[in-house]
mmCIF file of C-alpha atoms in Angstrom:
data_model
loop_
_atom_site.group_PDB
_atom_site.id
_atom_site.type_symbol
_atom_site.label_atom_id
_atom_site.label_comp_id
_atom_site.label_asym_id
_atom_site.label_seq_id
_atom_site.Cartn_x
_atom_site.Cartn_y
_atom_site.Cartn_z
ATOM 1 C CA MET I 1 0.192 0.128 -0.184
ATOM 2 C CA THR I 2 1.779 3.382 -1.188
ATOM 3 C CA THR I 3 0.664 6.331 1.416
ATOM 4 C CA VAL I 4 0.129 9.535 0.476
ATOM 5 C CA LEU I 5 -0.064 13.142 2.350
ATOM 6 C CA LEU I 6 -2.110 15.766 0.711
ATOM 7 C CA VAL I 7 -1.153 19.449 1.469
ATOM 8 C CA ASP I 8 -3.454 22.541 -0.496
ATOM 9 C CA ASP I 9 -4.412 25.740 1.127
ATOM 10 C CA GLN I 10 -7.335 24.872 -0.776
ATOM 11 C CA SER I 11 -9.891 22.025 1.173
ATOM 12 C CA LEU I 12 -11.892 21.665 -2.093
ATOM 13 C CA LEU I 13 -8.945 20.225 -4.115
ATOM 14 C CA ARG I 14 -7.894 18.195 -1.029
ATOM 15 C CA VAL I 15 -11.295 16.745 -0.904
ATOM 16 C CA GLY I 16 -10.685 16.172 -4.881
ATOM 17 C CA PHE I 17 -7.346 14.642 -4.393
ATOM 18 C CA ARG I 18 -8.765 12.436 -1.730
ATOM 19 C CA MET I 19 -11.397 10.806 -3.417
ATOM 20 C CA VAL I 20 -9.649 10.524 -6.768
ATOM 21 C CA ILE I 21 -6.792 8.826 -4.456
ATOM 22 C CA GLU I 22 -8.754 6.558 -2.222
ATOM 23 C CA SER I 23 -10.685 4.865 -5.198
ATOM 24 C CA GLU I 24 -7.503 3.256 -5.782
ATOM 25 C CA PRO I 25 -7.082 -0.125 -3.964
ATOM 26 C CA ASP I 26 -3.136 0.486 -3.601
ATOM 27 C CA LEU I 27 -3.250 3.764 -2.527
ATOM 28 C CA GLU I 28 -4.218 5.479 0.624
ATOM 29 C CA VAL I 29 -4.275 9.215 1.921
ATOM 30 C CA VAL I 30 -3.030 9.414 5.484
ATOM 31 C CA GLY I 31 -3.425 12.916 6.202
ATOM 32 C CA ASP I 32 -3.609 16.318 4.759
ATOM 33 C CA ALA I 33 -2.530 19.550 5.523
ATOM 34 C CA GLY I 34 -3.215 23.171 4.634
ATOM 35 C CA ASP I 35 0.163 24.576 4.652
ATOM 36 C CA GLY I 36 4.325 23.991 4.676
ATOM 37 C CA ARG I 37 4.388 24.250 8.811
ATOM 38 C CA VAL I 38 1.322 21.357 8.997
ATOM 39 C CA ALA I 39 2.586 19.488 6.288
ATOM 40 C CA LEU I 40 6.266 19.325 7.920
ATOM 41 C CA ALA I 41 4.558 17.730 10.987
ATOM 42 C CA GLN I 42 2.211 15.256 9.332
ATOM 43 C CA VAL I 43 4.850 13.936 7.299
ATOM 44 C CA ALA I 44 7.172 13.172 10.607
ATOM 45 C CA ALA I 45 4.148 11.851 12.623
ATOM 46 C CA LEU I 46 2.867 9.728 9.539
ATOM 47 C CA ALA I 47 6.358 9.163 7.280
ATOM 48 C CA PRO I 48 3.822 8.979 4.011
ATOM 49 C CA ASP I 49 5.675 7.278 0.816
ATOM 50 C CA VAL I 50 4.369 10.230 -1.263
ATOM 51 C CA VAL I 51 3.929 14.070 -0.057
ATOM 52 C CA LEU I 52 1.510 15.903 -2.993
ATOM 53 C CA MET I 53 2.242 19.381 -2.644
ATOM 54 C CA ASP I 54 0.764 22.689 -3.272
ATOM 55 C CA ILE I 55 3.617 25.027 -4.141
ATOM 56 C CA ARG I 56 1.954 28.329 -3.594
ATOM 57 C CA MET I 57 0.473 28.435 0.414
ATOM 58 C CA PRO I 58 0.678 31.090 2.723
ATOM 59 C CA GLY I 59 3.118 30.662 5.261
ATOM 60 C CA MET I 60 5.728 28.104 4.437
ATOM 61 C CA ASP I 61 5.757 27.769 0.725
ATOM 62 C CA GLY I 62 6.261 24.333 -0.855
ATOM 63 C CA ILE I 63 9.362 25.406 -2.206
ATOM 64 C CA GLU I 64 10.721 25.411 1.849
ATOM 65 C CA ALA I 65 8.305 22.604 2.937
ATOM 66 C CA THR I 66 10.008 20.296 -0.155
ATOM 67 C CA ARG I 67 13.299 20.969 0.848
ATOM 68 C CA ARG I 68 12.677 20.533 4.610
ATOM 69 C CA ILE I 69 11.344 16.858 3.925
ATOM 70 C CA VAL I 70 13.937 15.796 1.271
ATOM 71 C CA GLU I 71 16.444 16.841 4.056
ATOM 72 C CA GLU I 72 14.837 16.004 7.104
ATOM 73 C CA HIS I 73 12.717 12.647 6.335
ATOM 74 C CA PRO I 74 14.159 11.606 3.155
ATOM 75 C CA ALA I 75 11.822 8.036 2.720
ATOM 76 C CA SER I 76 9.447 10.494 1.782
ATOM 77 C CA ARG I 77 8.975 11.799 -2.169
ATOM 78 C CA VAL I 78 7.884 14.574 -2.745
ATOM 79 C CA LEU I 79 5.350 15.464 -6.227
ATOM 80 C CA VAL I 80 4.537 19.176 -5.884
ATOM 81 C CA LEU I 81 1.361 20.432 -8.028
ATOM 82 C CA THR I 82 1.648 23.419 -10.542
ATOM 83 C CA THR I 83 -0.733 25.138 -12.592
ATOM 84 C CA PHE I 84 2.069 26.040 -15.651
ATOM 85 C CA ASP I 85 3.982 23.429 -16.968
ATOM 86 C CA VAL I 86 6.833 25.724 -16.670
ATOM 87 C CA ASP I 87 6.745 27.455 -13.450
ATOM 88 C CA ASP I 88 9.477 29.445 -12.014
ATOM 89 C CA LEU I 89 8.433 28.232 -8.374
ATOM 90 C CA ALA I 90 7.731 24.936 -9.919
ATOM 91 C CA PHE I 91 11.416 24.661 -10.671
ATOM 92 C CA ALA I 92 12.825 25.981 -7.356
ATOM 93 C CA ALA I 93 10.991 23.151 -5.834
ATOM 94 C CA LEU I 94 12.649 20.495 -8.305
ATOM 95 C CA ARG I 95 15.991 22.208 -7.353
ATOM 96 C CA ALA I 96 15.019 21.689 -3.414
ATOM 97 C CA GLY I 97 14.818 18.324 -4.106
ATOM 98 C CA ALA I 98 10.895 17.215 -5.301
ATOM 99 C CA SER I 99 10.594 14.407 -7.695
ATOM 100 C CA GLY I 100 8.730 15.516 -9.871
ATOM 101 C CA PHE I 101 5.710 18.050 -10.798
ATOM 102 C CA LEU I 102 2.292 17.047 -11.792
ATOM 103 C CA LEU I 103 0.015 19.839 -13.261
ATOM 104 C CA LYS I 104 -3.461 21.154 -11.582
ATOM 105 C CA SER I 105 -5.319 20.052 -14.672
ATOM 106 C CA ALA I 106 -4.153 16.777 -15.027
ATOM 107 C CA ARG I 107 -6.608 14.021 -15.826
ATOM 108 C CA PRO I 108 -7.343 11.477 -12.135
ATOM 109 C CA ASP I 109 -5.567 8.814 -14.303
ATOM 110 C CA GLU I 110 -2.356 10.790 -14.357
ATOM 111 C CA LEU I 111 -2.500 11.714 -10.823
ATOM 112 C CA VAL I 112 -2.452 8.347 -9.628
ATOM 113 C CA ASP I 113 0.082 7.367 -11.963
ATOM 114 C CA ALA I 114 2.215 9.687 -11.161
ATOM 115 C CA ILE I 115 1.661 8.899 -7.430
ATOM 116 C CA ARG I 116 2.863 5.515 -8.151
ATOM 117 C CA THR I 117 5.884 6.593 -10.287
ATOM 118 C CA VAL I 118 7.411 8.965 -7.448
ATOM 119 C CA ALA I 119 6.431 6.239 -5.130
ATOM 120 C CA ALA I 120 9.087 3.792 -7.175
ATOM 121 C CA GLY I 121 11.523 6.196 -6.914
ATOM 122 C CA THR I 122 11.482 7.444 -10.307
ATOM 123 C CA ALA I 123 10.864 10.942 -11.302
ATOM 124 C CA VAL I 124 7.200 12.619 -12.969
ATOM 125 C CA VAL I 125 9.225 14.832 -15.330
ATOM 126 C CA ALA I 126 9.378 14.410 -18.804
ATOM 127 C CA PRO I 127 13.190 14.879 -20.196
ATOM 128 C CA ARG I 128 12.104 17.373 -22.768
ATOM 129 C CA ILE I 129 10.012 19.782 -20.320
ATOM 130 C CA LEU I 130 12.501 19.888 -17.713
ATOM 131 C CA ARG I 131 15.490 21.053 -20.481
ATOM 132 C CA ARG I 132 13.130 23.565 -21.407
ATOM 133 C CA MET I 133 12.749 24.687 -18.079
ATOM 134 C CA LEU I 134 16.556 24.410 -17.678
ATOM 135 C CA ASP I 135 16.887 26.459 -20.362
ATOM 136 C CA LEU I 136 14.585 28.772 -19.519
ATOM 137 C CA PHE I 137 16.029 29.385 -15.554
ATOM 138 C CA ALA I 138 19.534 28.242 -16.383
ATOM 139 C CA PRO I 139 21.115 32.164 -16.564
ATOM 140 C CA HIS I 140 19.696 32.558 -12.907
ATOM 141 C CA LEU I 141 21.707 28.898 -11.746
ATOM 142 C CA PRO I 142 24.656 29.577 -9.245
ATOM 143 C CA THR I 143 27.508 27.507 -11.006
ATOM 144 C CA ALA I 144 30.408 25.960 -9.222
ATOM 145 C CA ALA I 145 32.472 26.539 -13.333
ATOM 146 C CA ALA I 146 31.628 30.637 -12.371
ATOM 147 C CA ALA I 147 32.665 30.101 -9.077
ATOM 148 C CA GLU I 148 35.947 29.087 -9.792
ATOM 149 C CA PRO I 149 37.976 28.080 -12.585
ATOM 150 C CA GLY I 150 38.330 24.390 -13.722
ATOM 151 C CA PRO I 151 36.389 21.154 -13.777
ATOM 152 C CA ASP I 152 33.439 21.321 -11.088
ATOM 153 C CA PRO I 153 34.328 19.076 -8.308
ATOM 154 C CA ARG I 154 31.360 17.184 -8.199
ATOM 155 C CA LEU I 155 32.205 15.767 -11.647
ATOM 156 C CA ALA I 156 35.648 14.427 -10.979
ATOM 157 C CA ALA I 157 34.162 10.880 -9.875
ATOM 158 C CA LEU I 158 32.645 10.018 -13.164
ATOM 159 C CA THR I 159 34.231 8.345 -15.656
ATOM 160 C CA PRO I 160 34.992 9.521 -18.978
ATOM 161 C CA ARG I 161 31.752 7.088 -20.104
ATOM 162 C CA GLU I 162 29.519 8.410 -17.408
ATOM 163 C CA LEU I 163 30.126 12.124 -18.108
ATOM 164 C CA ASP I 164 28.837 11.190 -21.339
ATOM 165 C CA VAL I 165 25.485 9.537 -20.328
ATOM 166 C CA LEU I 166 25.022 12.702 -17.891
ATOM 167 C CA ARG I 167 25.248 14.691 -20.738
ATOM 168 C CA LEU I 168 23.070 13.376 -22.802
ATOM 169 C CA VAL I 169 20.681 12.631 -19.751
ATOM 170 C CA ALA I 170 20.801 16.778 -19.512
ATOM 171 C CA ALA I 171 20.040 16.611 -23.519
ATOM 172 C CA GLY I 172 16.922 15.472 -22.679
ATOM 173 C CA SER I 173 17.895 11.710 -23.914
ATOM 174 C CA SER I 174 15.814 8.345 -22.755
ATOM 175 C CA ASN I 175 18.015 5.543 -21.827
ATOM 176 C CA PRO I 176 17.428 3.669 -25.131
ATOM 177 C CA GLU I 177 17.991 7.103 -26.788
ATOM 178 C CA ILE I 178 21.640 7.107 -25.042
ATOM 179 C CA ALA I 179 21.572 3.603 -25.844
ATOM 180 C CA ALA I 180 21.610 3.955 -29.427
ATOM 181 C CA GLU I 181 23.829 7.066 -29.156
ATOM 182 C CA LEU I 182 26.655 5.138 -27.689
ATOM 183 C CA VAL I 183 26.028 2.098 -29.311
ATOM 184 C CA VAL I 184 25.247 0.085 -26.167
ATOM 185 C CA SER I 185 22.435 -1.712 -24.325
ATOM 186 C CA GLU I 186 20.070 -0.162 -22.751
ATOM 187 C CA THR I 187 21.171 -2.569 -19.035
ATOM 188 C CA THR I 188 24.800 -0.956 -19.931
ATOM 189 C CA VAL I 189 22.906 2.836 -20.056
ATOM 190 C CA LYS I 190 21.274 1.775 -16.825
ATOM 191 C CA THR I 191 24.618 0.455 -14.792
ATOM 192 C CA HIS I 192 26.155 3.873 -15.565
ATOM 193 C CA VAL I 193 22.706 6.132 -15.078
ATOM 194 C CA GLY I 194 22.577 4.067 -11.259
ATOM 195 C CA ASN I 195 26.615 4.738 -10.723
ATOM 196 C CA LEU I 196 26.134 8.704 -11.918
ATOM 197 C CA PHE I 197 23.313 9.232 -9.425
ATOM 198 C CA ALA I 198 25.268 7.309 -6.673
ATOM 199 C CA LYS I 199 28.240 9.829 -7.386
ATOM 200 C CA LEU I 200 26.481 12.348 -7.214
ATOM 201 C CA GLY I 201 24.466 12.030 -4.713
ATOM 202 C CA ALA I 202 21.326 12.053 -7.055
ATOM 203 C CA ARG I 203 17.828 10.894 -5.837
ATOM 204 C CA ASP I 204 16.776 10.683 -9.487
ATOM 205 C CA ARG I 205 17.201 11.814 -13.230
ATOM 206 C CA VAL I 206 15.508 15.498 -12.227
ATOM 207 C CA GLN I 207 18.317 15.909 -9.389
ATOM 208 C CA ALA I 208 21.448 14.619 -12.186
ATOM 209 C CA VAL I 209 20.080 17.064 -14.648
ATOM 210 C CA ILE I 210 19.943 19.849 -12.423
ATOM 211 C CA ILE I 211 23.377 19.179 -11.093
ATOM 212 C CA ALA I 212 24.726 18.691 -14.577
ATOM 213 C CA TYR I 213 23.377 22.387 -14.838
ATOM 214 C CA GLU I 214 25.146 23.749 -12.440
ATOM 215 C CA CYS I 215 28.591 21.787 -13.209
ATOM 216 C CA GLY I 216 28.336 23.723 -16.538
ATOM 217 C CA LEU I 217 28.031 20.303 -18.163
ATOM 218 C CA ALA I 218 25.127 21.372 -20.318
ATOM 219 C CA VAL I 219 24.427 25.044 -20.592
ATOM 220 C CA GLY I 220 21.682 26.549 -22.696
ATOM 221 C CA GLY I 221 20.284 23.297 -23.736
ATOM 222 C CA ARG I 222 24.065 22.118 -25.033
ATOM 223 C CA ALA I 223 26.236 19.456 -23.978
ATOM 224 C CA GLU I 224 29.018 20.714 -23.104
ATOM 225 C CA ALA I 225 32.510 18.486 -21.414
ATOM 226 C CA ARG I 226 34.452 20.434 -18.535
ATOM 227 C CA ARG I 227 36.827 17.575 -18.148
#
């Protein structure tokens, strides 16, 4: 059973989400909250598998709540809710550690599929949408490359092939596309992806892509090696 915490300052939306989620036999809503502070207390008490998090809330917003949950309760994964597919606040929530975002206008089946996907440890952001967000907001990212010359130290542990894979991930390529580009099997690509996640301390593909941009490996939609 996958447990879910609902966080939204609109009670009517929480009721609607609860009805959709609890109609599924493998999903259970264990609590709800109307702001970030209550959400933190609920996560500490209930340890939900997934937190469905609104971004725009009074008091502690969804970005700060996401950051705190990721730091203090890493077993609970955050799926943020947004109104626009390219949203600066949704992007900030991803940087804070959210495992993906979902439009509030999503269909019920998309909502429950996203919850299951995040609970299974996979990010819910189409790679090309993430790349579009990053291309828009990359000029505002604090890059390590700008702070000091030379390669970013976070990339030092990666092998040349892992750098190639990370570069392609940052460009929005799927595992099958990476396998075709590098002329290797999908199993090999999955191994490389898992290894670079571990070395970068990235929870999922979203975090790996953001790190790639912060390190200067991908700039303005182009993949650039920084060896």
